[in-house]
Tab-separated table of C-alpha atoms in Angstrom:
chain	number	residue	atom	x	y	z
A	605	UNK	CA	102.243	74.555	87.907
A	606	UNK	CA	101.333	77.163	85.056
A	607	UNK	CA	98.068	78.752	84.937
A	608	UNK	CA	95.553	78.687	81.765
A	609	UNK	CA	95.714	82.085	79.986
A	610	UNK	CA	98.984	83.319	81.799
A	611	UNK	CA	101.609	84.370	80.394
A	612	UNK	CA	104.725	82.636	82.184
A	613	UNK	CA	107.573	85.230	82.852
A	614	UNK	CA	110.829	84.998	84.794
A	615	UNK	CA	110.829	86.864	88.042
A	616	UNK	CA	114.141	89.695	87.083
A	617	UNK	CA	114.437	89.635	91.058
A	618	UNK	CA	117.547	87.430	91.980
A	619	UNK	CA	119.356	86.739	95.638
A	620	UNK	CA	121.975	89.277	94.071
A	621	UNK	CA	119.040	91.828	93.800
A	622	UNK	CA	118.199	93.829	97.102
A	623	UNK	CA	115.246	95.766	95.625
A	624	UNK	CA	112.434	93.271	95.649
A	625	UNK	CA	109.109	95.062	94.779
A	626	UNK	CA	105.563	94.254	96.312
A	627	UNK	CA	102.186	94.333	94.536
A	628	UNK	CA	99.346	95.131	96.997
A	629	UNK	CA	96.888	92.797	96.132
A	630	UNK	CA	93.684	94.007	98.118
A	631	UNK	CA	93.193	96.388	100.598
A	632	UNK	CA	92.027	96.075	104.329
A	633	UNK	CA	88.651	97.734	104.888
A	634	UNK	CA	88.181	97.691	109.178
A	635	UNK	CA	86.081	100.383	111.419
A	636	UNK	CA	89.683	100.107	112.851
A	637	UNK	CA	90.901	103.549	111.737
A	638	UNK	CA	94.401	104.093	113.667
A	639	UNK	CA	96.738	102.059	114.693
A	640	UNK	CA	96.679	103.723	118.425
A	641	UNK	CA	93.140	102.182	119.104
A	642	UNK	CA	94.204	98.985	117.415
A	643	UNK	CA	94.453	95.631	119.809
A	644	UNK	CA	98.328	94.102	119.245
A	645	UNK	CA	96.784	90.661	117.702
A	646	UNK	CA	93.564	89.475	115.976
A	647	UNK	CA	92.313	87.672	119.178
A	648	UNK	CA	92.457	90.433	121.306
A	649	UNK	CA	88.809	91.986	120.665
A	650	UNK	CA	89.760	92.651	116.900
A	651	UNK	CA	86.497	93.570	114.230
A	652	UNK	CA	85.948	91.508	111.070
A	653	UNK	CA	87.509	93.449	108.005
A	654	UNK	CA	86.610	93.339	104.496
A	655	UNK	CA	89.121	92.329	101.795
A	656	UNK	CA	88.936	94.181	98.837
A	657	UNK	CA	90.655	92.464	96.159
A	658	UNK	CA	92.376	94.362	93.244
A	659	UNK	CA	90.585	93.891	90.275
A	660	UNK	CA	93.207	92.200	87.961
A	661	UNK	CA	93.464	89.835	90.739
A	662	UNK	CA	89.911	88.124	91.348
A	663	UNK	CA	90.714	85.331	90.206
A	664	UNK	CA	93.333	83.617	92.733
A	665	UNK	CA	90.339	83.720	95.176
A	666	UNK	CA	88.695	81.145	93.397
A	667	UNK	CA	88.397	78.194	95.761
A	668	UNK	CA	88.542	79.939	99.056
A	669	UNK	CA	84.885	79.517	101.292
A	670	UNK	CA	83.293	80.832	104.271
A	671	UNK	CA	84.584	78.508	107.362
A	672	UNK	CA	88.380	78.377	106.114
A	673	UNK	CA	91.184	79.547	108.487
A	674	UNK	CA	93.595	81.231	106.073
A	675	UNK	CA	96.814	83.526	106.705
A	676	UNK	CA	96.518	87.099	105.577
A	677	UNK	CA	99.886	88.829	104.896
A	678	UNK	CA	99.648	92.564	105.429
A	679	UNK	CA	102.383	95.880	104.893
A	680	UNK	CA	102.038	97.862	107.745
A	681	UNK	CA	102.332	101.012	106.480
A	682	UNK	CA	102.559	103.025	109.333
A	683	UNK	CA	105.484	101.161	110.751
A	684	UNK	CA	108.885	102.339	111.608
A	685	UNK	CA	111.401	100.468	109.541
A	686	UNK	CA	114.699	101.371	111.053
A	687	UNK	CA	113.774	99.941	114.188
A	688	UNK	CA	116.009	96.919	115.354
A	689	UNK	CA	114.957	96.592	119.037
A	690	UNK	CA	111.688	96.783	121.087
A	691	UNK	CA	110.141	96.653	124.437
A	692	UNK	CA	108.019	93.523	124.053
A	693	UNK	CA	103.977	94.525	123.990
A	694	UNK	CA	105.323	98.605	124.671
A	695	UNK	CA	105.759	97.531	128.312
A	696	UNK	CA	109.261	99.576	129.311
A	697	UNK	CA	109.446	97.277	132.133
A	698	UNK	CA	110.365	94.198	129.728
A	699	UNK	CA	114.036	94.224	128.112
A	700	UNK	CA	114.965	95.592	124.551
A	701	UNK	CA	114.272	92.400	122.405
A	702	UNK	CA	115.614	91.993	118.760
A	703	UNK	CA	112.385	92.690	116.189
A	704	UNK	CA	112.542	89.296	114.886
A	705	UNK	CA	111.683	87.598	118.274
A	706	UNK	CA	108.982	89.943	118.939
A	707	UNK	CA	105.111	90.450	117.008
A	708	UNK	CA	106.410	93.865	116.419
A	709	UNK	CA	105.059	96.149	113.168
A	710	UNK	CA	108.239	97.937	113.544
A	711	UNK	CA	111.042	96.233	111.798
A	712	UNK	CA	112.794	96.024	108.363
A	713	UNK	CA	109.871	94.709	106.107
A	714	UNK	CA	106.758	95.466	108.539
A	715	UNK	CA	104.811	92.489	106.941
A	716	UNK	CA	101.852	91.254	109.541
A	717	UNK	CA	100.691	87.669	109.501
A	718	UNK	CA	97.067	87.226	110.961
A	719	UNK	CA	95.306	84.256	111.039
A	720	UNK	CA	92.104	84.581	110.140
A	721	UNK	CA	88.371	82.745	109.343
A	722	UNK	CA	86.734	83.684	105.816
A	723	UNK	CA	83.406	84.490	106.706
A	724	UNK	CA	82.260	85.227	103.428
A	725	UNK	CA	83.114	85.207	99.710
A	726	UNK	CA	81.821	88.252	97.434
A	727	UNK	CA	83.554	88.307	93.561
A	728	UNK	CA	86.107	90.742	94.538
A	729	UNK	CA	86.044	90.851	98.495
A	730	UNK	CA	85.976	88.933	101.078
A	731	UNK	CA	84.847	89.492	104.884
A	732	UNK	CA	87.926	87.692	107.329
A	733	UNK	CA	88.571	87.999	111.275
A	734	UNK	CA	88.877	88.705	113.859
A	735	UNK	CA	91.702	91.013	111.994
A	736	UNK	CA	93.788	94.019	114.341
A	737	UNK	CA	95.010	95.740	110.635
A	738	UNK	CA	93.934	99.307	109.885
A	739	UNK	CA	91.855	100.453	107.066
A	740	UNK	CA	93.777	101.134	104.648
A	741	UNK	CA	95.791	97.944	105.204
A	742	UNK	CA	97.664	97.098	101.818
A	743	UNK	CA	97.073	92.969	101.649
A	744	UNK	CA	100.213	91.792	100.107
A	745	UNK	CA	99.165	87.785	100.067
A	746	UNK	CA	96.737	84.997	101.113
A	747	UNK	CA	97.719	81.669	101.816
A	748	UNK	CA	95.708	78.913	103.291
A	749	UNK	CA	96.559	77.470	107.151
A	750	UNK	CA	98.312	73.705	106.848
A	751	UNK	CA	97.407	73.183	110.020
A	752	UNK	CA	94.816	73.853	112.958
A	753	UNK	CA	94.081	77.662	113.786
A	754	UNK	CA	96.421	78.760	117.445
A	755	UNK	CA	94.063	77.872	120.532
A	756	UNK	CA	92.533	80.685	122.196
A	757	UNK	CA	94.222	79.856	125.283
A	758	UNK	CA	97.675	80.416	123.697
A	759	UNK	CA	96.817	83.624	121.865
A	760	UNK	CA	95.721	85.614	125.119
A	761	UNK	CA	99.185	85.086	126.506
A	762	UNK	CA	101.206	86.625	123.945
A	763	UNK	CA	104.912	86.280	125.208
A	764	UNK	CA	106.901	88.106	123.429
A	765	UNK	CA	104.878	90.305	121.462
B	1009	UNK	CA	107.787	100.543	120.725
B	1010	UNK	CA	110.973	102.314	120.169
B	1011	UNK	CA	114.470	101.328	119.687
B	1012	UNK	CA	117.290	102.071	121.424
B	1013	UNK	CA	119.746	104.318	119.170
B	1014	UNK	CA	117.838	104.250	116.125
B	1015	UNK	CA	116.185	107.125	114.171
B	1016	UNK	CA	112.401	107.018	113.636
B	1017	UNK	CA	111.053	108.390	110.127
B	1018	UNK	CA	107.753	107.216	109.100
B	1019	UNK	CA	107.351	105.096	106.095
B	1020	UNK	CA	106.425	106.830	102.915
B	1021	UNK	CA	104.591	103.509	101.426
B	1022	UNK	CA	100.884	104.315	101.915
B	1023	UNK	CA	98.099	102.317	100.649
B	1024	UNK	CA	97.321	104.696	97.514
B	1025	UNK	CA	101.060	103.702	96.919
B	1026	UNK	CA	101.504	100.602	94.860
B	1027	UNK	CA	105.008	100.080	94.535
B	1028	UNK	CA	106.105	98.482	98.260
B	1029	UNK	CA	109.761	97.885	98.580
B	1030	UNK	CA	110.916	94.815	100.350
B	1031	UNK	CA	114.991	95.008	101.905
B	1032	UNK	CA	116.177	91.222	102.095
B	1033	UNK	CA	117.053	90.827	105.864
B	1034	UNK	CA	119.341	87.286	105.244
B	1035	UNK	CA	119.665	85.096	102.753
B	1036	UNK	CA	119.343	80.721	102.818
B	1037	UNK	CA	122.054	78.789	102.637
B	1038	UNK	CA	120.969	75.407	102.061
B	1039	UNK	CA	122.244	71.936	100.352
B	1040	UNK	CA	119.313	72.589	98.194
B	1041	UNK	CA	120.371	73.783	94.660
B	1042	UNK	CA	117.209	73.565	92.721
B	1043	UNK	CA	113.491	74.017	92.895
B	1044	UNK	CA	112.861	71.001	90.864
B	1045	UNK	CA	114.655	68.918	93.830
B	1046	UNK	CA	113.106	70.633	96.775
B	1047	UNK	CA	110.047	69.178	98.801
B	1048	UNK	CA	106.710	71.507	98.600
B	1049	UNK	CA	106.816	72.040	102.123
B	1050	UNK	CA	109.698	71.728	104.972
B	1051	UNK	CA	107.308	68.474	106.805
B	1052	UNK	CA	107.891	66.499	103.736
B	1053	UNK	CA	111.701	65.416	103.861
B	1054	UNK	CA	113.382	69.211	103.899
B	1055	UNK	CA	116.893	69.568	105.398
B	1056	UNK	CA	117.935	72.004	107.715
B	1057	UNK	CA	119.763	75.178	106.569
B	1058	UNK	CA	121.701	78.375	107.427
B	1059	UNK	CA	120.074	82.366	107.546
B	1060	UNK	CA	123.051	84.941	106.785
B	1061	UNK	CA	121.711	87.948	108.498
B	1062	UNK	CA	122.393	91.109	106.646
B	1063	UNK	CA	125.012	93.126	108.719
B	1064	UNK	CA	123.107	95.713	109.372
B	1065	UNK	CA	120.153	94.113	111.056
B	1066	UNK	CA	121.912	91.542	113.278
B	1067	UNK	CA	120.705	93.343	116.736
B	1068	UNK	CA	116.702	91.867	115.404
B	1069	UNK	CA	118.110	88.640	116.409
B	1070	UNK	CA	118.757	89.094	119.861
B	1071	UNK	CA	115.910	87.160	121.727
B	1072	UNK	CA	116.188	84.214	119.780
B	1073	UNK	CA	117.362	80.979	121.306
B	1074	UNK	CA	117.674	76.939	120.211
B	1075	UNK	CA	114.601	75.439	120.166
B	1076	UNK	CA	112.381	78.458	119.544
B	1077	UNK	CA	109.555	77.683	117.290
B	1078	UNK	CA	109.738	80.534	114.418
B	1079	UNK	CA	108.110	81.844	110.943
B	1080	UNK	CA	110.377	82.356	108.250
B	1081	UNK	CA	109.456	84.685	105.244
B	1082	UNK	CA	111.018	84.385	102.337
B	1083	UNK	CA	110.645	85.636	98.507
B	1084	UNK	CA	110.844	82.752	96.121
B	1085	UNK	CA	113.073	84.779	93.827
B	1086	UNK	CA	112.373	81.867	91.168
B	1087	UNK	CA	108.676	82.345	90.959
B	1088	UNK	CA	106.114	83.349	87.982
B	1089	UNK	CA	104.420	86.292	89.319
B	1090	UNK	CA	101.653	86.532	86.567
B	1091	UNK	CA	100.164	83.008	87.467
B	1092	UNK	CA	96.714	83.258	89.210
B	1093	UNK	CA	95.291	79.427	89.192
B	1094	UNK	CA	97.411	76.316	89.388
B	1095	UNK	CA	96.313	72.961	89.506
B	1096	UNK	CA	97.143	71.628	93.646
B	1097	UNK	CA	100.161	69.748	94.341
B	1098	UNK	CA	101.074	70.578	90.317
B	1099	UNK	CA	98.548	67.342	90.163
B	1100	UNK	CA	96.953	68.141	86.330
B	1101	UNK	CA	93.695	65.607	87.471
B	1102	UNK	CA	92.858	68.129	90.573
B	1103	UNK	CA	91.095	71.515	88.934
B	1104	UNK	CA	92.770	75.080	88.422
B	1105	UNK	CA	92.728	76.451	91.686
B	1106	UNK	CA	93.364	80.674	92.744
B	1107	UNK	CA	96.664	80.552	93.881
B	1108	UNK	CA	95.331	82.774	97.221
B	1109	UNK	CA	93.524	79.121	98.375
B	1110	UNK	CA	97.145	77.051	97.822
B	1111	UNK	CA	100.486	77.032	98.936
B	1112	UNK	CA	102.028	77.777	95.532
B	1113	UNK	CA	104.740	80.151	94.983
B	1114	UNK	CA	103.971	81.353	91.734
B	1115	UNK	CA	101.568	83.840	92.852
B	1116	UNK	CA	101.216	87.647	92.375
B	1117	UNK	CA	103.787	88.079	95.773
B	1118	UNK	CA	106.017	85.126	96.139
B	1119	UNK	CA	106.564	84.822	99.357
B	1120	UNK	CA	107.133	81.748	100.994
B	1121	UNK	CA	106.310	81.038	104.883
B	1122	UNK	CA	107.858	78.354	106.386
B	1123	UNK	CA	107.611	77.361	110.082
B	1124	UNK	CA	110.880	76.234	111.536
B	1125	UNK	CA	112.648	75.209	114.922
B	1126	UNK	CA	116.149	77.426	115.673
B	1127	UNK	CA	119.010	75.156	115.897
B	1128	UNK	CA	121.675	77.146	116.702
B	1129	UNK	CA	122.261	81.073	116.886
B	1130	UNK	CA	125.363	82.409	116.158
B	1131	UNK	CA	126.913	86.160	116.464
B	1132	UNK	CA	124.877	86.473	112.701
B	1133	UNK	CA	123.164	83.987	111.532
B	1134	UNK	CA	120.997	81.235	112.519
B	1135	UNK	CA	120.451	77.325	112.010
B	1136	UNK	CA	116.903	76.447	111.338
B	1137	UNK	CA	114.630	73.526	109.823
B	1138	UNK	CA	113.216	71.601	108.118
B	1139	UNK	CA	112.838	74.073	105.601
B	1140	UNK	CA	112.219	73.647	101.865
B	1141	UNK	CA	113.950	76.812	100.415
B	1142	UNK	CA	116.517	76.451	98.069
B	1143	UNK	CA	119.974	78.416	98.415
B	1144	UNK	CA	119.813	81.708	97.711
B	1145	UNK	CA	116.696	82.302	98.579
B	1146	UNK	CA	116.029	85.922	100.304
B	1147	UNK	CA	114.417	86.295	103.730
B	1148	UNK	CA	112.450	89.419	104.196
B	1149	UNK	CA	111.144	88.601	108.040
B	1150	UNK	CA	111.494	86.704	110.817
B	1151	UNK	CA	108.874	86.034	113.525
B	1152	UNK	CA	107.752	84.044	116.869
B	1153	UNK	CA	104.897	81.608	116.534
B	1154	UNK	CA	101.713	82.597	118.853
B	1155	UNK	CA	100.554	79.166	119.379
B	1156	UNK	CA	102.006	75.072	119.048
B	1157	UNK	CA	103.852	73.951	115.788
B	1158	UNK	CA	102.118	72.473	113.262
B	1159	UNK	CA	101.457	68.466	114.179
B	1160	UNK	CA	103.448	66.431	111.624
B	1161	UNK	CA	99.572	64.469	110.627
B	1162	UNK	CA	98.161	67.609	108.956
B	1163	UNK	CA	101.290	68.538	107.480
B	1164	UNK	CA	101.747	64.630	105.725
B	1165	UNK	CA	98.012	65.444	104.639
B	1166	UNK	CA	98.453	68.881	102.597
B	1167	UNK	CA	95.544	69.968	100.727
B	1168	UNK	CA	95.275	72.125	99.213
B	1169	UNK	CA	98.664	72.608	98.022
């Protein structure tokens, strides 16, 4: 699996190593400007975004088109790291739920996961949604979907967040 | 979206700041030693395996039950960073493809997402599978699935990679 002109170098990060460092490889680019005014998921009224991609980075677009349902991973860097334990969609009436069973952006490593369409494919951008991330969003990865987008019908009953 | 006992400081990490730390949350213990032996994805033959959740974050667990459908993140500690096209599937014959439109994990963030049924939950850790990470591996996040599992045809039918 080695790319043509890359130089092939051992990731230093091991299980043993607890400091595991993230590139940002684009940046989210919404009329969504703070997180208050945000909807909780992408199928909730969410804008198309723009995906600018870093520029040592282009190339690892190459094969994406409009019409593809892909994953966007995102840092949510407004989140609150140190939180274990939420009310599920802010509702105080629902029980304190561990992060990891919830949709959360507060938690240890507040990485969002948004399924998205391409709509379109520039060199170093590309237009996705619907997508709930902020501007500013760092994009941390891109990954195509194995298998059929969620159903609509599924995604406006979020349960737990 | 607060928790109960825990201190809220915002995170530093902003988008104009490149260097995003990641805290493993577990860690995969799996009969799976080696890359080389490991399917490409958990549909295609993977066993099930064991999270260790990191003492401190144990309470993010509570919610989770047998039989929930989940997203596992992980950081393929054993990946090539600096590669930007690989061929699909590692198959030389298909062409050089960015690694943002496959599922490979050398890419610039190697992070691995892998969609897995809970077996079992214990006081701190959990059973899931399939799942095609090798031992060792780090988990940085665990979340619920919005929407059905992936059906087993388009998994047996991966392409791109």
């Amino acid at each position: 699996m080695g790319g043509k002109n890359t130089k092939r170098t051992q990731t230093k990060s091991s299980a043993e190593n607890n400091r595991l460092q993230l590139k940002p490889v684009g940046v989210i680019r919404s009329v969504l400007k703070e997180r208050s005014k945000a909807p909780k998921q992408g199928a909730e009224g969410a804008p198309d975004a723009w995906i600018e991609v870093r520029p040592g980075v282009t190339q690892a677009i190459d094969g994406l088109a409009a019409g593809d349902e892909i994953i966007i991973l995102t840092w949510f860097h407004r989140a609150h790291r140190d939180v274990l334990k939420v009310h599920p969609r802010s509702d105080p009436k629902r029980r304190l739920t561990g992060v990891f069973a919830t949709r959360s952006p507060d938690r240890p490593n507040p990485i969002g996961l948004h399924e998205v369409t391409v709509r379109k494919v520039g060199k170093n951008r590309l237009r996705v949604g619907p997508i709930e991330a902020i501007d500013g969003t760092p994009v941390i990865d891109i990954k195509p979907i194995l298998c059929s987008p969620c159903p609509a019908k599924k995604i406006d009953q979020p349960d737990p967040q």
